[in-house]
Coordinates of C-alpha atoms and ligand atoms in Angstrom, one line a residue:
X223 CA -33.8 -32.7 64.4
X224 CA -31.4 -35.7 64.8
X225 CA -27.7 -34.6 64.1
X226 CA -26.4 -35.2 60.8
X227 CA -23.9 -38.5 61.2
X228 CA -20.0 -38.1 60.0
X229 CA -19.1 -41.8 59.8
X230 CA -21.1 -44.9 58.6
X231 CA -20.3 -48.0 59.3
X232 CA -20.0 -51.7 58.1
X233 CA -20.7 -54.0 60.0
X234 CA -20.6 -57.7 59.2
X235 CA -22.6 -60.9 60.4
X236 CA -19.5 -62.6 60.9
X237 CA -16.5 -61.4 63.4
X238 CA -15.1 -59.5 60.8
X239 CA -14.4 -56.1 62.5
X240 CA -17.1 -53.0 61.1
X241 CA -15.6 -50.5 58.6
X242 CA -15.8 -46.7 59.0
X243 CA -16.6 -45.1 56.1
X244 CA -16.7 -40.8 56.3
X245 CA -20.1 -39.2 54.9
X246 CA -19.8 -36.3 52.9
X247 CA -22.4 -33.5 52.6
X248 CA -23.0 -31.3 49.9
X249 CA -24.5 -27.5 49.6
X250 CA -28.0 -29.3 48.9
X251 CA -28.9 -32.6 48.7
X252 CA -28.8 -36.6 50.1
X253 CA -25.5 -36.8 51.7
X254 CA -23.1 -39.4 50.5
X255 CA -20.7 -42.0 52.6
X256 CA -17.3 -42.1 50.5
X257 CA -16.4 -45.5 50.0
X258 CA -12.9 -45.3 48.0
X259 CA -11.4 -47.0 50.6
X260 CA -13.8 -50.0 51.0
X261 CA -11.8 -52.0 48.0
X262 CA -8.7 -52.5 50.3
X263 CA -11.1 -54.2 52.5
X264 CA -11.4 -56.7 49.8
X265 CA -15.4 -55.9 49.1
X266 CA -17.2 -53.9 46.7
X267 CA -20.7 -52.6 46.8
X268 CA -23.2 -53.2 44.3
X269 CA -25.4 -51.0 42.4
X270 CA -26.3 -51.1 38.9
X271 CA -27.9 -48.0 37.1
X272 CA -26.4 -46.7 39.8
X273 CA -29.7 -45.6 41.2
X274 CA -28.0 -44.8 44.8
X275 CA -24.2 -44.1 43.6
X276 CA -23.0 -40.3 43.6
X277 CA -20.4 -40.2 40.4
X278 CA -18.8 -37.3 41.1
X279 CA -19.2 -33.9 43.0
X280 CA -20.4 -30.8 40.5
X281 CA -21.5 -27.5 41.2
X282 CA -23.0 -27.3 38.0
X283 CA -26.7 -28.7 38.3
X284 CA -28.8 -29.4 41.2
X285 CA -32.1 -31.6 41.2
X286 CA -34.7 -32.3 43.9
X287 CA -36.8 -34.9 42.6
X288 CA -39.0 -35.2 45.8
X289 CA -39.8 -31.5 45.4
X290 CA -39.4 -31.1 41.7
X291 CA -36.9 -28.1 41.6
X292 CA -34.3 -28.4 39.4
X293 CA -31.3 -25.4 39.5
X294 CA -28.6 -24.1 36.9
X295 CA -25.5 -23.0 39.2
X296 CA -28.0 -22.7 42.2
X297 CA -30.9 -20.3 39.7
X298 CA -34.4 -22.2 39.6
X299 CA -35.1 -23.4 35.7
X300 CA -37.9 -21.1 36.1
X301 CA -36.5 -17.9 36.3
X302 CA -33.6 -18.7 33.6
X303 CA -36.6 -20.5 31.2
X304 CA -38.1 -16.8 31.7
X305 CA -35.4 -14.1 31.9
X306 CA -32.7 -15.6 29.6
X307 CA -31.5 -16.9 26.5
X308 CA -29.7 -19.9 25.4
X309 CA -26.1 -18.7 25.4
X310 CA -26.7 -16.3 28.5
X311 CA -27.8 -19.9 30.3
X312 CA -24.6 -21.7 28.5
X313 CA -22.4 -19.1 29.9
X314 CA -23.6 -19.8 33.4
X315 CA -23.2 -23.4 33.4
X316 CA -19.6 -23.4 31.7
X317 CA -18.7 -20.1 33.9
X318 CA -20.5 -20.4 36.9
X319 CA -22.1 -17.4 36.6
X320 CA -24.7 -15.1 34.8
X321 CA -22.9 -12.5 32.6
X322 CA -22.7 -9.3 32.7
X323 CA -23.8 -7.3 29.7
X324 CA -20.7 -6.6 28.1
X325 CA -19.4 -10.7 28.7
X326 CA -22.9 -11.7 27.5
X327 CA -22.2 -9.5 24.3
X328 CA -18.3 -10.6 24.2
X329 CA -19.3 -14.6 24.2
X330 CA -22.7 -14.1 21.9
X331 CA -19.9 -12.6 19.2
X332 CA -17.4 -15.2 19.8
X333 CA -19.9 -18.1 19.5
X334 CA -21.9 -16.4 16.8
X335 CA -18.8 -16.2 14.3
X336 CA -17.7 -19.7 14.7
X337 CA -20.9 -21.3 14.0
X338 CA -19.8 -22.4 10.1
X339 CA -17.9 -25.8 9.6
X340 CA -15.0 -27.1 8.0
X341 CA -16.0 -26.6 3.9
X342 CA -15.0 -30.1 3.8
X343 CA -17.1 -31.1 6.9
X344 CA -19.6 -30.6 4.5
X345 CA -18.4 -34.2 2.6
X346 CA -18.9 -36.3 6.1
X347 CA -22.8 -35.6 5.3
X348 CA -22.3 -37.1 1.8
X349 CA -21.5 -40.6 3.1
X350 CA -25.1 -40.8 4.6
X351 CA -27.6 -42.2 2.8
X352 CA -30.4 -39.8 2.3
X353 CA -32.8 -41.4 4.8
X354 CA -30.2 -41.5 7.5
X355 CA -31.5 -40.9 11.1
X356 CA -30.4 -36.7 12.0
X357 CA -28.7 -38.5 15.2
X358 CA -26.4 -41.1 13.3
X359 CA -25.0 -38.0 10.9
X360 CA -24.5 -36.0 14.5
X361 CA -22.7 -38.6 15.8
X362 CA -20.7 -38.9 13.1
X363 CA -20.0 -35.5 12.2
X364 CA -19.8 -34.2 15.7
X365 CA -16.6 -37.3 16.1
X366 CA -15.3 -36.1 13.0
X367 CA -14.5 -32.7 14.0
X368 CA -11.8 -34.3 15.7
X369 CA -10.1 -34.6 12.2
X370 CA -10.7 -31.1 11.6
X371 CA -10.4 -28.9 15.0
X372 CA -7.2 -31.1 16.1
X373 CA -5.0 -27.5 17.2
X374 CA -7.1 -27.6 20.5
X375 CA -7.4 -30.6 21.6
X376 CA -5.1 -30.8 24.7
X377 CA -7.9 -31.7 27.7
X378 CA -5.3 -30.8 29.9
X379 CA -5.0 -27.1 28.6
X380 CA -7.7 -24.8 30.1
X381 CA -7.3 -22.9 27.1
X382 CA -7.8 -25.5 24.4
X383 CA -10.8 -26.6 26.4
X384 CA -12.4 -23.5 26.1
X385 CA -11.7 -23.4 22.5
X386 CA -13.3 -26.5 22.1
X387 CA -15.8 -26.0 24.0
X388 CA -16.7 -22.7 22.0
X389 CA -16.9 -24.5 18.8
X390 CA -18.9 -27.3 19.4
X391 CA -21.2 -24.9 21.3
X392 CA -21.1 -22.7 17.9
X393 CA -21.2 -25.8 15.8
X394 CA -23.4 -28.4 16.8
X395 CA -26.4 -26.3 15.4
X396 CA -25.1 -26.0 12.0
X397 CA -24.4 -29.9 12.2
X398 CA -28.0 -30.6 13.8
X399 CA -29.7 -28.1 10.9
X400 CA -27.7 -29.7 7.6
X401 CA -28.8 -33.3 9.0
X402 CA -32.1 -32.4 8.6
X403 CA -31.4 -30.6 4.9
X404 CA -29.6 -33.5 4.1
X405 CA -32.0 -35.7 4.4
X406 CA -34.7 -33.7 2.7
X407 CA -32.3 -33.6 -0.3
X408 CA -31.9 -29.7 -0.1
X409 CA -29.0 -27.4 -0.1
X410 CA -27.2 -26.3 3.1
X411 CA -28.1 -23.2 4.7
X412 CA -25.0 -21.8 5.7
X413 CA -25.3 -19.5 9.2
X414 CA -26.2 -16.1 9.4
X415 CA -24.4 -13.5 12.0
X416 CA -27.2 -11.4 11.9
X417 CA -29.6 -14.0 13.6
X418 CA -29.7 -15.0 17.1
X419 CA -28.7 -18.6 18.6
X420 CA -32.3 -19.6 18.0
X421 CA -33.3 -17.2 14.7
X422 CA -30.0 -18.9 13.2
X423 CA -31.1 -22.8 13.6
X424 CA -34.3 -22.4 12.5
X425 CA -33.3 -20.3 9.6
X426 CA -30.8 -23.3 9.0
X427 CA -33.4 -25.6 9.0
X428 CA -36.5 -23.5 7.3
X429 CA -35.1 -21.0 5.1
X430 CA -34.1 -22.2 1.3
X431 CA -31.4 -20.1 -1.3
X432 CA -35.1 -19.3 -3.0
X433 CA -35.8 -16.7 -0.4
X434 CA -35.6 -14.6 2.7
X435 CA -35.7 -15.9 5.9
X436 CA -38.1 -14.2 8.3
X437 CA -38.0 -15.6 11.8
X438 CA -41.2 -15.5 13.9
X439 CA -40.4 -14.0 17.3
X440 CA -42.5 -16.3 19.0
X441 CA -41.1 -19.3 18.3
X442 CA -37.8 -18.3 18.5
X443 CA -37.9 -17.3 21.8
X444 CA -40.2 -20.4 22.7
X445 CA -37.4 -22.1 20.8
X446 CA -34.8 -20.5 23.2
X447 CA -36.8 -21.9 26.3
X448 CA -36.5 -25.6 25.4
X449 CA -33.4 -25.1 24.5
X450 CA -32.5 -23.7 28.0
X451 CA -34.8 -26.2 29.9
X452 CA -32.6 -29.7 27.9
X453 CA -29.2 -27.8 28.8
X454 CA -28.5 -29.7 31.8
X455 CA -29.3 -32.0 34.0
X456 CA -26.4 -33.4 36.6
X457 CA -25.8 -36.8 36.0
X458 CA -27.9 -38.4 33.5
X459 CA -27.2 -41.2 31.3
X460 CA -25.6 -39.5 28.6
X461 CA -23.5 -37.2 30.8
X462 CA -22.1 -40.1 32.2
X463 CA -21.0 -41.5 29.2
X464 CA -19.4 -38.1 28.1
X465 CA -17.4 -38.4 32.1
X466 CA -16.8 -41.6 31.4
X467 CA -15.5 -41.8 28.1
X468 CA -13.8 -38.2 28.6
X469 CA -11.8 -39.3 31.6
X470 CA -9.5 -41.7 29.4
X471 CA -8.2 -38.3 28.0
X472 CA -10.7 -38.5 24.8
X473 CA -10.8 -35.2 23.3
X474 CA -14.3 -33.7 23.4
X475 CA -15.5 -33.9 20.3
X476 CA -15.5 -37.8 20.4
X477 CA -16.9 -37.6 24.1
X478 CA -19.8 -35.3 23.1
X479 CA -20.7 -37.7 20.4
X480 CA -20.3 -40.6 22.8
X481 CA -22.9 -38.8 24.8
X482 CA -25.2 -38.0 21.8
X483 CA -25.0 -41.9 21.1
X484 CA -26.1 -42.3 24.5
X485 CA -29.0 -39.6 24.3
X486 CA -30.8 -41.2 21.1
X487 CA -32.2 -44.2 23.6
X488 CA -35.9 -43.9 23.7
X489 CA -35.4 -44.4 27.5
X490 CA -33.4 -41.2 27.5
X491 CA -33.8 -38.1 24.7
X492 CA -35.3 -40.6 22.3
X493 CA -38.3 -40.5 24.6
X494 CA -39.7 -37.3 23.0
X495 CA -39.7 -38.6 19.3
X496 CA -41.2 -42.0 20.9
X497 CA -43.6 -39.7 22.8
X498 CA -45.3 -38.3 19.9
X499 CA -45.1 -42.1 17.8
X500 CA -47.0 -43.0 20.3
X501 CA -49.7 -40.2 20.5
X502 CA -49.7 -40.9 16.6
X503 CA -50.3 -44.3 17.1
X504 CA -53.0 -43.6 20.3
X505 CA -54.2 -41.4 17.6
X506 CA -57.7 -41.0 19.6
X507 CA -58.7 -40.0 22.8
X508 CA -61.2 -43.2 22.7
X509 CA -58.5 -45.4 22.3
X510 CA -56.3 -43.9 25.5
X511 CA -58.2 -46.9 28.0
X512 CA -56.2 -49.0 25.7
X513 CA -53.0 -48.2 25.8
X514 CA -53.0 -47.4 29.4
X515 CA -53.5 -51.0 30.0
X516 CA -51.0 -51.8 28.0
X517 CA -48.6 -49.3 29.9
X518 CA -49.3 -51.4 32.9
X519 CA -48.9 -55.3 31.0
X520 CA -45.7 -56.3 31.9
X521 CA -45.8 -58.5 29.7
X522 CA -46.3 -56.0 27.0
X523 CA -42.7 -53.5 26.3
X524 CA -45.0 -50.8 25.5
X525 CA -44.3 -47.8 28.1
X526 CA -45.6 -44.5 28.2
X527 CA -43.2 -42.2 26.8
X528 CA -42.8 -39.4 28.2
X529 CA -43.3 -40.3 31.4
X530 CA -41.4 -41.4 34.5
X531 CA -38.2 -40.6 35.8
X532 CA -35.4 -41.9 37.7
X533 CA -35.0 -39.0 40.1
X534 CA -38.5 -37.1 39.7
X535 CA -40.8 -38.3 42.0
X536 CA -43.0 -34.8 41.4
X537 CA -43.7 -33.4 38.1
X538 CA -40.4 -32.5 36.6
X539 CA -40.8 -28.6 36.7
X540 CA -39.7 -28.5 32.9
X541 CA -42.9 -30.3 31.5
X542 CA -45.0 -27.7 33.5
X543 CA -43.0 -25.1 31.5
X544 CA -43.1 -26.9 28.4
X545 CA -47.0 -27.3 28.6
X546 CA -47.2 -23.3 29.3
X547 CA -44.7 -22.8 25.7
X548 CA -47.1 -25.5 24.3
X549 CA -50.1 -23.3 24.8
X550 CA -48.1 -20.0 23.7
X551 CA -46.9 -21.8 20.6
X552 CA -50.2 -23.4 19.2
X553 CA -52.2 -20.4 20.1
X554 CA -49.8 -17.9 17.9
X555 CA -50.2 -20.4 15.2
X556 CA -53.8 -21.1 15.6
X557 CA -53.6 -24.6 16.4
X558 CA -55.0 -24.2 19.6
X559 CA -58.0 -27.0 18.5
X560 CA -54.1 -29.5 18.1
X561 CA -55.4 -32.9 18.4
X562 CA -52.6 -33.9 19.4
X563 CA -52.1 -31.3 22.5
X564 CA -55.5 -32.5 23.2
X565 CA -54.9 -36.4 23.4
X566 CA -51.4 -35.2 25.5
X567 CA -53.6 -33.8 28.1
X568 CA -56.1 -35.9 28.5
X569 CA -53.2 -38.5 28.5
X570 CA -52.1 -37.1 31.3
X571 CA -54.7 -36.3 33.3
X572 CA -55.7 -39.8 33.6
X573 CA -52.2 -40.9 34.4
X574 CA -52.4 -38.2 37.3
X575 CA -55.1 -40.5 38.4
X576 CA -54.8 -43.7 37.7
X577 CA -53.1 -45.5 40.7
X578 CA -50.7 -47.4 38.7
X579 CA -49.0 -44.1 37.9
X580 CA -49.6 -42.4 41.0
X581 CA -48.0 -45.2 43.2
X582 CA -45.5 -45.4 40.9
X583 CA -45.1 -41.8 41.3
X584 CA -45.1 -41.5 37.0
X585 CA -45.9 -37.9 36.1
X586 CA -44.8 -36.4 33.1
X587 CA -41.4 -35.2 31.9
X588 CA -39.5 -33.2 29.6
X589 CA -40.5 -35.3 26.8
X590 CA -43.9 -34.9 27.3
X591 CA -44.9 -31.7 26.0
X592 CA -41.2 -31.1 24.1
X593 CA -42.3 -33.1 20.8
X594 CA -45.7 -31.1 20.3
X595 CA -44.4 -28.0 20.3
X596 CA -41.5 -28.9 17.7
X597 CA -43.7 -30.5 15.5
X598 CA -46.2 -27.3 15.8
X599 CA -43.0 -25.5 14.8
X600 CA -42.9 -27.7 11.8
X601 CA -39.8 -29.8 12.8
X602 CA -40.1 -33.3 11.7
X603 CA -40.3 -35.7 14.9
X604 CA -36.7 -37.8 13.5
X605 CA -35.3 -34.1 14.5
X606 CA -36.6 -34.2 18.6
X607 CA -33.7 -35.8 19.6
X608 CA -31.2 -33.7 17.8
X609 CA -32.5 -30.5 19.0
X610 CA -32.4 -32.3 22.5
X611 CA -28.7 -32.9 21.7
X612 CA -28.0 -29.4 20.5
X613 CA -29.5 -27.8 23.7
X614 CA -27.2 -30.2 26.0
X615 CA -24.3 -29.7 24.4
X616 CA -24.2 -27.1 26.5
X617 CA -24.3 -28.8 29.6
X618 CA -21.9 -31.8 28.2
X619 CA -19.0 -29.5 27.7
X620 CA -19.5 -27.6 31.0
X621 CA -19.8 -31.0 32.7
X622 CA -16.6 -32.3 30.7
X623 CA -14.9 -29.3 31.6
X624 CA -15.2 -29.8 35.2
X625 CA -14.1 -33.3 35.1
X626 CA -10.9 -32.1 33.4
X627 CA -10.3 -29.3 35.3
X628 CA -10.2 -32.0 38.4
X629 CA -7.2 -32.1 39.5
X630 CA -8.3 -35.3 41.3
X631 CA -10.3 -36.9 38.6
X632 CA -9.1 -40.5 37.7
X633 CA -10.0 -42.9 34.5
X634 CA -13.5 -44.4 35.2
X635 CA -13.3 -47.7 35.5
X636 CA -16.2 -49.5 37.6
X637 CA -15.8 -53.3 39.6
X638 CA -18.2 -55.9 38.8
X639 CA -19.7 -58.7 40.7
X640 CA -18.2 -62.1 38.3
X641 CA -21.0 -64.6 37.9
X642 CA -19.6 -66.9 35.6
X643 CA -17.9 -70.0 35.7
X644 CA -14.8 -71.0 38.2
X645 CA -11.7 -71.6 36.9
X646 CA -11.4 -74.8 34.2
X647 CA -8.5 -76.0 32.0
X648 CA -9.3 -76.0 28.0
X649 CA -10.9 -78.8 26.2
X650 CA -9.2 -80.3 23.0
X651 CA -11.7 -79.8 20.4
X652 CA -11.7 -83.4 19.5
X653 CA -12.6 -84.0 23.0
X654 CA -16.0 -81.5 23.2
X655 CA -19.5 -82.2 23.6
Ligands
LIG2199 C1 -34.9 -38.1 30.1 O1 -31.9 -38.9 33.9 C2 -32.3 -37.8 33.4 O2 -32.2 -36.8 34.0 C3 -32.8 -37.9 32.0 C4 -33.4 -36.6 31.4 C5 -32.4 -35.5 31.2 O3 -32.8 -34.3 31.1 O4 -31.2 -35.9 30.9 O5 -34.4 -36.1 32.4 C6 -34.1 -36.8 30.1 O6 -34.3 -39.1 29.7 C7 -36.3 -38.2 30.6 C8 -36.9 -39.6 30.6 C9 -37.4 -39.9 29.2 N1 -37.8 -41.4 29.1 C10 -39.1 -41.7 28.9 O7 -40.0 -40.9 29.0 C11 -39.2 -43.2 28.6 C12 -40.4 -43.8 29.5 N2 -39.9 -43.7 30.9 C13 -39.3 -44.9 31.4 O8 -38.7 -45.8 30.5 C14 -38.7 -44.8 32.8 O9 -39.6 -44.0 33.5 C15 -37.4 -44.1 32.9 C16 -36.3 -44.8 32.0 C17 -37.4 -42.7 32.6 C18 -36.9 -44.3 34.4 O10 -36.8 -45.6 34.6 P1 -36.3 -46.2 36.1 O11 -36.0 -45.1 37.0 O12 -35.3 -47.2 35.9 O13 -37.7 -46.8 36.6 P2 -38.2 -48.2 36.3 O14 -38.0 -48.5 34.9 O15 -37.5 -49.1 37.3 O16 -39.7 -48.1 36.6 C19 -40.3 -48.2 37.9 C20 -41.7 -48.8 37.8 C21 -41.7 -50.1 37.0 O17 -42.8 -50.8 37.4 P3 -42.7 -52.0 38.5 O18 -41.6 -52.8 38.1 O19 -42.4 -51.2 39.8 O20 -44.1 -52.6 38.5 O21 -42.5 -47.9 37.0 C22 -42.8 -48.5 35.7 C23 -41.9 -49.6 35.5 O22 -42.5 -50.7 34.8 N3 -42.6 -47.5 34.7 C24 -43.5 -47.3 33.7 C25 -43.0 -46.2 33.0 N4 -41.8 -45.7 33.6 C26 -41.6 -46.5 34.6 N5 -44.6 -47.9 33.3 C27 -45.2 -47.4 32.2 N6 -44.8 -46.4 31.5 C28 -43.7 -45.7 31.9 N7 -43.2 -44.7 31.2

């Protein structure tokens, strides 16, 4: 095998001399050539969506998209999807590694008795109308905790991240739950200690003051996996924006709600509420010839949710899992016959055939399967999203934390190639076109 080059270098089609640029290599991964120093050169490179532009190092998430793997703090999805729960998966990505028992019991305690809010949190709700979206009140009440949970807010403090960190970990699930209450008009379910991570939000969001609360062991723990596959996922879009708009010095609780603003896109989390809209709207297997061609019209905005990806060029190993929850769930509540399972295979079969989608290299992802299984869990699809945002809190604050603790992070602040017009001296209004 060809040895691995150090130095890259520019060279020009003019007698300007070539500039050396040093190439960096990771623990896995495309290598990358560091180009800090090409601005002093007096040229920038160019690369919108940044579809070949490393952000940052982390040594929090890995992702192969030519092989499908994708890796918590170097353990494959699979094994954590199977072996762990949420918070034992949140500990390892804001820790860097799995707890032991008596950590795993020490952090489940000190998240579990921080998960109620502010009593006057409560009145943020109340300036919602009723039929607000759950993601607008998150985003809103998540900011808000800044006006509330302001004793900890130094990003600069290890400590006070943690803190943080802890609360919006312990939080956001209340937050995501009363959204959803609030918009059905019924009373808040405040948390329960005895529950676990899971048992608490869906008691939060199913139980009523009428009467007890019985979570079903299945879906709780198939409720645990989804949350652990959406934890992380290195760089995506709304990751960015919670770098981005946390490396100005913005105190988490607006950057996580900057990244949940980012996450409600439809070509981001949004995807899995648009994913079953659209199986609603297929509604029929006889009609899935149609909307294929559609998916390939260009003239035509209709995409096929749930599929694609910018760095999976494989399946994206968390569909397969989420197909294999799909099955568990609908068969322990005897909707194994769900039409709408149905129509999402057969949906993707044909895409695993058709060559649009196979040149394209289009296979399912997350969003996919995600949006059956909630709704088969009886969660309304305007709450996808939010339970998206909930389980990647997770990964937000660990990947804020690292930023922060960075001792060479800077503000992020990108070049731009200026199209618009020279220099020209104003025009009188008296003397305008
Ligand atoms: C998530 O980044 C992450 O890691 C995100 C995420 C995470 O965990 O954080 O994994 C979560 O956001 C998953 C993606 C959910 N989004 C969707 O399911 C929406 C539908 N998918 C697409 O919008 C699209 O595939 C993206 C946004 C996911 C990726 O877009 P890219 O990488 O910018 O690719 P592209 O839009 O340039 O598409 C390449 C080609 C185009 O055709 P040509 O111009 O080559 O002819 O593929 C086509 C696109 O038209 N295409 C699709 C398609 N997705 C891409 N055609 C039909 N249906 C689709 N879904």
């Amino acid at each position: 095998m060809a040895k691995k080059p150090t130095k890259a270098f520019i060279t020009f089609d003019n007698d300007t001399a070539p500039i050396e640029l040093p190439i960096l290599s990771g623990t896995a991964g495309n290598d990358v050539i560091d180009i800090r120093t090409l601005g002093k050169h007096g040229i920038y490179t160019y690369d919108p969506g940044f579809m070949s532009t490393a952000a940052c190092q982390s040594e929090i998430t890995f992702i192969d998209g030519e092989k499908g793997l994708l890796q918590y703090r170097g353990y494959p999805i699979e094994q954590l999807a199977e072996n762990c729960n949420f918070l034992e998966v949140s500990y390892l990505l804001m820790h860097g590694e799995l707890p032991n028992a008596m950590q795993l019991d020490d952090f489940t305690k000190t998240i579990v008795t921080r998960t109620m809010l502010h009593d006057q949190l409560s009145n943020v709700f109340r300036g919602f109308r009723r039929d607000a979206h759950p993601m607008a009140v998150m985003i809103g009440v998540v900011g808000s905790m800044s006006a509330f949970y302001f004793d900890s807010m130094d990003v600069y403090n290890p400590e006070h991240r943690m803190i943080s960190a802890y609360r919006l970990l312990a939080k956001v699930p209340t937050i995501a739950a009363w959204s959803y209450k609030y918009n059905l008009g019924h009373p808040f379910m405040y948390p329960k200690n005895k529950f676990t991570y899971a048992e608490n939000f869906m008691h939060m969001m199913f139980a009523t003051p009428c009467e007890d609360y019985v979570p079903n062991p299945v879906l709780a723990k198939a409720f645990e996996k989804i949350l652990i596959l959406h934890a992380d996922h290195e760089q995506n879009a709304s990751t960015s924006t919670v770098r981005l708009v946390g490396s100005s010095g913005a105190n988490p609780f607006a950057s996580i709600s900057a990244g949940i603003a980012s996450l409600w896109g439809p070509a981001h989390g949004g995807a899995n509420e648009a994913t079953l809209d659209m199986l609603e709207e297929i509604g029929d297997v006889s009609r899935i010839d149609e909307f294929i061609k559609r998916a390939k019209d260009k003239n035509d905005s209709f995409r096929r949710m749930g599929f694609g990806h910018r760095v999976y060029r494989s399946m994206d190993p968390r569909a397969a899992i989420m197909q294999k929850t799909c099955y568990e769930v609908l068969n322990e509540l005897g909707l194994h016959n769900d039409p709408m399972f149905k129509l999402a295979m057969q949906l993707e079969k044909i895409a695993l055939e058709d060559e649009y989608f196979v040149s394209r290299k289009l296979y399912p992802n997350v969003d996919f399967y995600s949006g059956i299984v909630m709704r088969a869990m009886g969660i309304p699809n305007s709450m996808f999203t939010a339970i998206f945002a909930l389980a990647r809190t997770a990964g937000w604050i660990a990947q804020w934390s690292e930023m922060n603790a960075d001792p060479e992070h800077k503000i992020g602040r990108p070049r731009q190639l200026y199209t618009g017009k020279d220099k020209r001296d104003f025009v009188p209004i008296d003397k305008r076109a």
